[in-house]
Short mmCIF file of C-alpha atoms and ligand atoms in Angstrom, two decimals:
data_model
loop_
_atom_site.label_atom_id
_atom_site.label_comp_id
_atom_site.label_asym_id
_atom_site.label_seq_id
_atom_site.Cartn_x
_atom_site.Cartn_y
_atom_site.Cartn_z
CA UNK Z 1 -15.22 -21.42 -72.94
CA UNK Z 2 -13.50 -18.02 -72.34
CA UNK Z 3 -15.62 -17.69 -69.21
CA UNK Z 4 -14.65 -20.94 -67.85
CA UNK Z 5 -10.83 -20.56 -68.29
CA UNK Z 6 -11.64 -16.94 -66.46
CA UNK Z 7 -12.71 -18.78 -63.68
CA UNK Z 8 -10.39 -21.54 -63.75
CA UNK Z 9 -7.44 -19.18 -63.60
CA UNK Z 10 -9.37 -17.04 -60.49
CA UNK Z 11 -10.28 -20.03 -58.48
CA UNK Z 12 -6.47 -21.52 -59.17
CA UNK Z 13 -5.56 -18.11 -57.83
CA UNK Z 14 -7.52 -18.11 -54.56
CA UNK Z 15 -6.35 -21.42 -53.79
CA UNK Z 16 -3.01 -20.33 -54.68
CA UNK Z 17 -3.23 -17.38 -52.45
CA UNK Z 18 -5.00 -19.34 -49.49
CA UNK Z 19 -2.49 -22.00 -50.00
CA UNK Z 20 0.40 -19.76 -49.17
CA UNK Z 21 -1.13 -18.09 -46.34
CA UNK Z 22 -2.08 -21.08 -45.18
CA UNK Z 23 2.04 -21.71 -45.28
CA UNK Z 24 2.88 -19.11 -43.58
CA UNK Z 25 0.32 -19.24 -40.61
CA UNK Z 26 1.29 -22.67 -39.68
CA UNK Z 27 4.80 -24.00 -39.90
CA UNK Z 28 5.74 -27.07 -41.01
CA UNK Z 29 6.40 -29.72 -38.33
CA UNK Z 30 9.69 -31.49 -38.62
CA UNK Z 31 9.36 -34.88 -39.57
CA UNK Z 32 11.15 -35.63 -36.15
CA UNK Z 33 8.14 -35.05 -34.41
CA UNK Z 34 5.83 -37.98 -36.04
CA UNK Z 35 6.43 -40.50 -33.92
CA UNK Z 36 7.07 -43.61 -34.98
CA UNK Z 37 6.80 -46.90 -33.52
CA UNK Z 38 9.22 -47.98 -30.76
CA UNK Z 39 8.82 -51.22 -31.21
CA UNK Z 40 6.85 -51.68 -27.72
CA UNK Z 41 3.53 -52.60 -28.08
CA UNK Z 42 0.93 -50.55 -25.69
CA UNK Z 43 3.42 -48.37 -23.56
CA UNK Z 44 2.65 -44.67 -24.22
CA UNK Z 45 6.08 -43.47 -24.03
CA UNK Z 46 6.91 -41.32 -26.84
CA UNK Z 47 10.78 -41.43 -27.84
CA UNK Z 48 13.29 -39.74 -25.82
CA UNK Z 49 13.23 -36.53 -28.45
CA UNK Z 50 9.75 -36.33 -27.92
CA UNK Z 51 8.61 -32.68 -26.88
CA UNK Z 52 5.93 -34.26 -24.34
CA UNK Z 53 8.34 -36.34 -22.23
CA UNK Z 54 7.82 -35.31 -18.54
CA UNK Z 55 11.37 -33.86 -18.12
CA UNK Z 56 11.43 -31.31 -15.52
CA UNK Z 57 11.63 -27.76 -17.28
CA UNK Z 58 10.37 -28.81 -20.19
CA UNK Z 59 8.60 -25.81 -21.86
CA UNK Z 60 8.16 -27.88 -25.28
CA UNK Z 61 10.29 -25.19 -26.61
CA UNK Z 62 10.72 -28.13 -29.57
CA UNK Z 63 7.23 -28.95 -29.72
CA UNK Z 64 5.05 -28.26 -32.38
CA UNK Z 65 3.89 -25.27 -32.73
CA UNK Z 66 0.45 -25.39 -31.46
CA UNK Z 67 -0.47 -21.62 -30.28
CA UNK Z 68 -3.35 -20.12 -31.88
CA UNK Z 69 -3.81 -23.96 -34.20
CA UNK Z 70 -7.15 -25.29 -33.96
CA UNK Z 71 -9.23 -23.55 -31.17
CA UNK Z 72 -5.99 -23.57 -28.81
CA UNK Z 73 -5.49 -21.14 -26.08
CA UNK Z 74 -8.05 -18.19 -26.03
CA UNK Z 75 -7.02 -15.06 -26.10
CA UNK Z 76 -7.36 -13.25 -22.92
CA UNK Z 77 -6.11 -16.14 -20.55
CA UNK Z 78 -3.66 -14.84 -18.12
CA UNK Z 79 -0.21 -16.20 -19.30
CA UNK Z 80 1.24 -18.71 -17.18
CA UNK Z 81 -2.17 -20.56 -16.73
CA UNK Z 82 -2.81 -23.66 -18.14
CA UNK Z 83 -5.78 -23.76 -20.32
CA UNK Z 84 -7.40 -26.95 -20.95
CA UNK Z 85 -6.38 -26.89 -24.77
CA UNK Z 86 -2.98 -26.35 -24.99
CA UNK Z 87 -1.00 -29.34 -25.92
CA UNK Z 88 0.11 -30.67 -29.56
CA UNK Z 89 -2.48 -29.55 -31.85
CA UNK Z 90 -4.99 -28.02 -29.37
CA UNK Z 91 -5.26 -31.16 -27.73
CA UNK Z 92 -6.67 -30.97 -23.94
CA UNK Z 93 -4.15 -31.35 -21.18
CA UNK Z 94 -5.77 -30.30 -18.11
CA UNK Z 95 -8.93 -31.12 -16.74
CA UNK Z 96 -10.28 -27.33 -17.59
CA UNK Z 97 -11.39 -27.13 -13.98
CA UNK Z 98 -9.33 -27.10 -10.56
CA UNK Z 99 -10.62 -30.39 -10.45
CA UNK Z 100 -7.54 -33.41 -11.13
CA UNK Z 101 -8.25 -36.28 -13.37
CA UNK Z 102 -6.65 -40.02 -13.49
CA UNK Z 103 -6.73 -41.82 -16.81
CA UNK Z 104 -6.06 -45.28 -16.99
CA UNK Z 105 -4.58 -46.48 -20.43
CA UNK Z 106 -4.35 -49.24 -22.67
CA UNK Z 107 -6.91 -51.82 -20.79
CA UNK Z 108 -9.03 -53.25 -20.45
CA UNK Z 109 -7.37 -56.23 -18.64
CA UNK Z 110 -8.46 -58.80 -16.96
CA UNK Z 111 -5.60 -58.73 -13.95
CA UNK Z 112 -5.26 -55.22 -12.79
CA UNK Z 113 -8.54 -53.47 -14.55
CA UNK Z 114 -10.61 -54.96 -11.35
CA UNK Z 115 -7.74 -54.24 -9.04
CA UNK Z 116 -7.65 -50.35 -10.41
CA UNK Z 117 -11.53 -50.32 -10.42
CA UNK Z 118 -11.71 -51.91 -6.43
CA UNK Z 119 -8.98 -49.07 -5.27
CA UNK Z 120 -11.08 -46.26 -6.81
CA UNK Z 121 -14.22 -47.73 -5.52
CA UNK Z 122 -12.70 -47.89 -1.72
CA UNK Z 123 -11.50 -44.31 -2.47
CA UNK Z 124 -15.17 -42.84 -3.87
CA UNK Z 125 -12.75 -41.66 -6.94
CA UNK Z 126 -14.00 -41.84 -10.71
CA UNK Z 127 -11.29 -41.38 -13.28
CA UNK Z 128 -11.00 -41.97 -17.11
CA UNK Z 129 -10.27 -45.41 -18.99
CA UNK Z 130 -8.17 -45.22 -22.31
CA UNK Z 131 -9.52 -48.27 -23.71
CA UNK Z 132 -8.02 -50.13 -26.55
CA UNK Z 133 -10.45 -51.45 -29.46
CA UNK Z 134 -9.19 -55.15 -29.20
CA UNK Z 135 -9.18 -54.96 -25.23
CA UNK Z 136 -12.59 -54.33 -25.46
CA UNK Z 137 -13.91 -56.54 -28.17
CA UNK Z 138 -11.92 -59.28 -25.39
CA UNK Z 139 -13.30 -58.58 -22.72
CA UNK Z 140 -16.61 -56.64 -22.52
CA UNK Z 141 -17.01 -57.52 -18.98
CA UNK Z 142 -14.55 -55.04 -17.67
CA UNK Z 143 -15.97 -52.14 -20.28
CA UNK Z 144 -19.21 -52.79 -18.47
CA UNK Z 145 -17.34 -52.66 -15.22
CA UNK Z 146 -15.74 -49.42 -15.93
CA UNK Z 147 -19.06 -47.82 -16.89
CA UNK Z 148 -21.03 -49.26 -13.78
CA UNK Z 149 -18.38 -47.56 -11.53
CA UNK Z 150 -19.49 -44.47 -13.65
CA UNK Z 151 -15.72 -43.68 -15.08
CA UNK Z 152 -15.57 -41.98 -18.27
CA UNK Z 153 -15.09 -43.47 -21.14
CA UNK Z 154 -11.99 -42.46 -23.75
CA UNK Z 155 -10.95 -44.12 -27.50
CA UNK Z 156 -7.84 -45.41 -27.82
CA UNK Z 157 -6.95 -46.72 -31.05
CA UNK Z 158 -7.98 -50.77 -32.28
CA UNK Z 159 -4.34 -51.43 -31.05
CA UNK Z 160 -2.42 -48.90 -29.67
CA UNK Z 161 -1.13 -47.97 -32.82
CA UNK Z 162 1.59 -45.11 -32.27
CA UNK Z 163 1.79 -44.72 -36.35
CA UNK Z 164 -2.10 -44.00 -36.54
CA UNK Z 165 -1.74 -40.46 -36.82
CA UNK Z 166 0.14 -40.51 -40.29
CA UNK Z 167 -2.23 -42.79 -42.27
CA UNK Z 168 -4.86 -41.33 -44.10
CA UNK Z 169 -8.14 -39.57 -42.38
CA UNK Z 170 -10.42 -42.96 -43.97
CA UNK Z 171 -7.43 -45.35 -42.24
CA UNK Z 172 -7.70 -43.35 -39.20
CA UNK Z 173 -11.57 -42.74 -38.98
CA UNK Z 174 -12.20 -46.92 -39.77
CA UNK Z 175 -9.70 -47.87 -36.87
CA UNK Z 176 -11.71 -44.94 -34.17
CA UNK Z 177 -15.13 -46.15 -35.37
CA UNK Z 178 -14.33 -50.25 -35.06
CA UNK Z 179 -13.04 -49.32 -31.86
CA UNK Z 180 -15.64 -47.06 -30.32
CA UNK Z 181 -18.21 -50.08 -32.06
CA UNK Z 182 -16.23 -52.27 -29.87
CA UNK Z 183 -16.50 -50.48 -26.58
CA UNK Z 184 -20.30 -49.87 -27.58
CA UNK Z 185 -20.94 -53.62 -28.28
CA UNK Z 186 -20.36 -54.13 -24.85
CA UNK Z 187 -22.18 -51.03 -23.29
CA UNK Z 188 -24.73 -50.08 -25.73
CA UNK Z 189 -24.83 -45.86 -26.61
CA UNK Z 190 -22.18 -45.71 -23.90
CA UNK Z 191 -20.70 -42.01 -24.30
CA UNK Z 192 -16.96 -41.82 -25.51
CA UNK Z 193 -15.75 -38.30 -25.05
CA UNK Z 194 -12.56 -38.79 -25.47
CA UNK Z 195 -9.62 -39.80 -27.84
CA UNK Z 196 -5.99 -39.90 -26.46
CA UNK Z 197 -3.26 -40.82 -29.29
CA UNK Z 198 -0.80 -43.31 -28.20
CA UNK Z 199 2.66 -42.80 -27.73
CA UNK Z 200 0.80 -38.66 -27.66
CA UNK Z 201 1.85 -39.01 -31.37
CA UNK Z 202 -0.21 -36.60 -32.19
CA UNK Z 203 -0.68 -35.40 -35.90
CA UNK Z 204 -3.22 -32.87 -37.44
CA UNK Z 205 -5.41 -35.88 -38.98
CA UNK Z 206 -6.02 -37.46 -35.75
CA UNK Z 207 -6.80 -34.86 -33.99
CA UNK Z 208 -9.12 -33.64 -36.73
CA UNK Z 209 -10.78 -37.12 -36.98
CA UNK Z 210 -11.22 -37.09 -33.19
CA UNK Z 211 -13.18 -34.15 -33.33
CA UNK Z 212 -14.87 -35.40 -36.51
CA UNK Z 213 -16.60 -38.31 -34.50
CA UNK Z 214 -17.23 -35.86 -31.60
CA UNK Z 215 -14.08 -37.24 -29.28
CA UNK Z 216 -11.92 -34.61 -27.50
CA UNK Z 217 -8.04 -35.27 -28.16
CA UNK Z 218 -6.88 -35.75 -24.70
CA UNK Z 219 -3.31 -35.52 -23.71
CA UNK Z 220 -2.10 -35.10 -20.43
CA UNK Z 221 -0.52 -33.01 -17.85
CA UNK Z 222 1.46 -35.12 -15.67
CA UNK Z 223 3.48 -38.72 -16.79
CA UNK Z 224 4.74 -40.62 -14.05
CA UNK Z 225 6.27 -43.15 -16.85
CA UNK Z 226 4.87 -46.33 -14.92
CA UNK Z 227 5.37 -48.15 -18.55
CA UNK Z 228 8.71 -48.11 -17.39
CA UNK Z 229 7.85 -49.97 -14.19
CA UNK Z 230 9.90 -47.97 -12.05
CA UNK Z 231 8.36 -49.10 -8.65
CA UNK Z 232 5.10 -48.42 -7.45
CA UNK Z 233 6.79 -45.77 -4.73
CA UNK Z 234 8.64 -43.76 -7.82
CA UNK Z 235 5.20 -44.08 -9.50
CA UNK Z 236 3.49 -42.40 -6.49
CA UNK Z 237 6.26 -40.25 -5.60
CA UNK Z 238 6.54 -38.43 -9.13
CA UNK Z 239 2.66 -38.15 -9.38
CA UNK Z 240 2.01 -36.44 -6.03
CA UNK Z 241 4.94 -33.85 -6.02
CA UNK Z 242 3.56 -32.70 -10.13
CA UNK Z 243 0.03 -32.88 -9.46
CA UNK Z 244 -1.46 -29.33 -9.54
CA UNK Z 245 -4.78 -28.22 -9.90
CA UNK Z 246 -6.69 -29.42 -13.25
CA UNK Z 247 -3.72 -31.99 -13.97
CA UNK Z 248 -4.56 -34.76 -16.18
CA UNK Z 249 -2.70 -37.93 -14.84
CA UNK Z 250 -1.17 -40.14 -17.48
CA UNK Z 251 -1.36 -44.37 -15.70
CA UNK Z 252 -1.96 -47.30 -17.93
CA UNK Z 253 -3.78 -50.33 -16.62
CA UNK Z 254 -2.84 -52.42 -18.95
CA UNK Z 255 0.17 -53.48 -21.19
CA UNK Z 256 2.51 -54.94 -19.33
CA UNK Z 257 3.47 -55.73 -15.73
CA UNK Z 258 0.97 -52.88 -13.99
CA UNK Z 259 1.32 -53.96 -10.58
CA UNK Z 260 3.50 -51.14 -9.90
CA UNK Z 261 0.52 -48.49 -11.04
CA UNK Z 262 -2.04 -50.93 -8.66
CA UNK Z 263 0.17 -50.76 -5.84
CA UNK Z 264 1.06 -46.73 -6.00
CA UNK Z 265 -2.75 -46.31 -6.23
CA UNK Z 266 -2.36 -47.10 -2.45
CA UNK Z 267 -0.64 -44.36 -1.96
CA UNK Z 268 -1.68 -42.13 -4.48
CA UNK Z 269 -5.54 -42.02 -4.14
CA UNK Z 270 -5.55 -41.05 -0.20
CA UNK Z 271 -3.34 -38.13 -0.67
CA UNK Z 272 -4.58 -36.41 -4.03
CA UNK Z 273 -8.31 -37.15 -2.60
CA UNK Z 274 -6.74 -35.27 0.87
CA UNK Z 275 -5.73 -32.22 -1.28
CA UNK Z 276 -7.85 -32.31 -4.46
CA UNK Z 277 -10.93 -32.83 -5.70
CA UNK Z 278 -10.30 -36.05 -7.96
CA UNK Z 279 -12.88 -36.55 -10.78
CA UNK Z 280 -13.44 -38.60 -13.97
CA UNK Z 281 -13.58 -35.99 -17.14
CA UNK Z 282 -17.04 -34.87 -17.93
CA UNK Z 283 -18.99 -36.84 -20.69
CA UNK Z 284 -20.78 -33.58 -21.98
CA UNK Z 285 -17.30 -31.89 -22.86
CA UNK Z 286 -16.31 -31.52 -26.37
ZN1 ZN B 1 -1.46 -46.28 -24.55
#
């Protein structure tokens, strides 16, 4: 019994020990950051306080702390370039190439889905689709749509729930699984690469259950804010004058009035495709 209280009181120690460096390595994140809902349903805009609205300037300086967390930026990368794994909690940002990627949140839906999928057609661009669980289950049509125009495939919550990261890594995993068996119901072993959070209220859990089922947390570069239907030429406007190379395009397809994002895709996809390769993310990237 001696033995076993020995042992008790080293392993309490270690843990002790690995629990306080584990303290000091990563600070706490203020409970500011944890988004919570806004009270509009499937518009990715994180509150006004939130560290990844596009304001110009904005360095994130009240971010969380994300250097050196979970696989972010390797050492050795010239500072002042982007690496593909820099956002909130290592999360991707940029496309890791020079090549620019369009996502397409919140759809599927049934009136601008096709229109979005006919522009990029006529324009010989793939992009990404952020596809919400309940979307899909509704209309498996447009999944199979997306995949026949070969676009890439991405997991975005049962239904768009901005609060997802703060439940428990069983609540989380159940609501990425019943959505990915969603998408998969209607395209059979169709790849999903990628996760994005909405609202990019990112915590540590989701991005660790992400990875868990094999989905890269993808967050983005550039955020025209098209939720807040400012006009399909302030859509366009803001995306072509940020757009760099590797840029990961924030539009949503779905979730409210999106003819704004349809119509700037008019202008949008001529000039990127004039000045940038323009390329759905890769399946085969974790
Ligand atoms: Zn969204």
């Amino acid at each position: 019994m001696r033995a076993v209280g020995i042992v008790v009181l080293v392993v309490t120690a270690l843990l002790g020990t690995a629990y306080a460096l584990g303290r000091s390595l990563v600070p706490d994140r203020p409970a500011s950051d944890v988004t919570t809902s806004t009270g509009q349903h499937y518009a990715d805009q994180p509150p006004t306080d939130d560290p990844d609205r596009p304001t110009p300037g904005d360095d994130r300086s009240t971010g969380p702390a994300v250097a050196g967390q979970d696989g972010a930026s390797p050492s050795g990368t010239p500072s002042g370039t982007p690496t593909a794994a820099d956002g909130p909690y290592g999360t991707q940002t940029t496309s890791g190439t020079s090549q620019v990627a369009l996502t397409f949140d919140d759809g599927p839906d049934p009136q601008y889905t096709p229109q979005v999928l006919a522009l990029l057609r006529e324009h010989h661009v793939r992009a990404t689709f952020c596809v919400v669980g309940e979307n899909a289950q509704s209309h498996p049509d447009l999944i199979r749509a997306i995949v026949a125009d070969g676009h890439t495939l991405c997991n975005h919550t049962w239904n768009h729930d901005v609060t997802l990261g703060q439940q428990s890594p069983n609540a989380i995993r159940a609501d990425l699984l019943r959505t990915s068996e969603a998408i998969r119901a209607a395209v059979p072993n169709a790849p999903i690469a990628y996760y994005r959070q909405p609202g990019g209220a990112w915590t540590r859990s989701v991005v660790s259950v992400a990875r868990e089922l094999g989905m890269t947390p993808l967050h983005w570069t550039v955020d025209p804010a098209d939720w807040e239907t400012p006009g399909a030429d302030r859509i366009a406007g803001m995306v072509l004058t940020s757009v760099e190379p590797g840029s990961v395009v924030l539009l949503h397809d779905a979730g409210g009035d999106r003819q704004g994002t349809v119509d700037a895709l008019h202008e949008i996809l001529p000039a990127l495709t004039s000045r940038f390769k323009v390329a759905a993310l890769p399946n085969g990237a974790t």
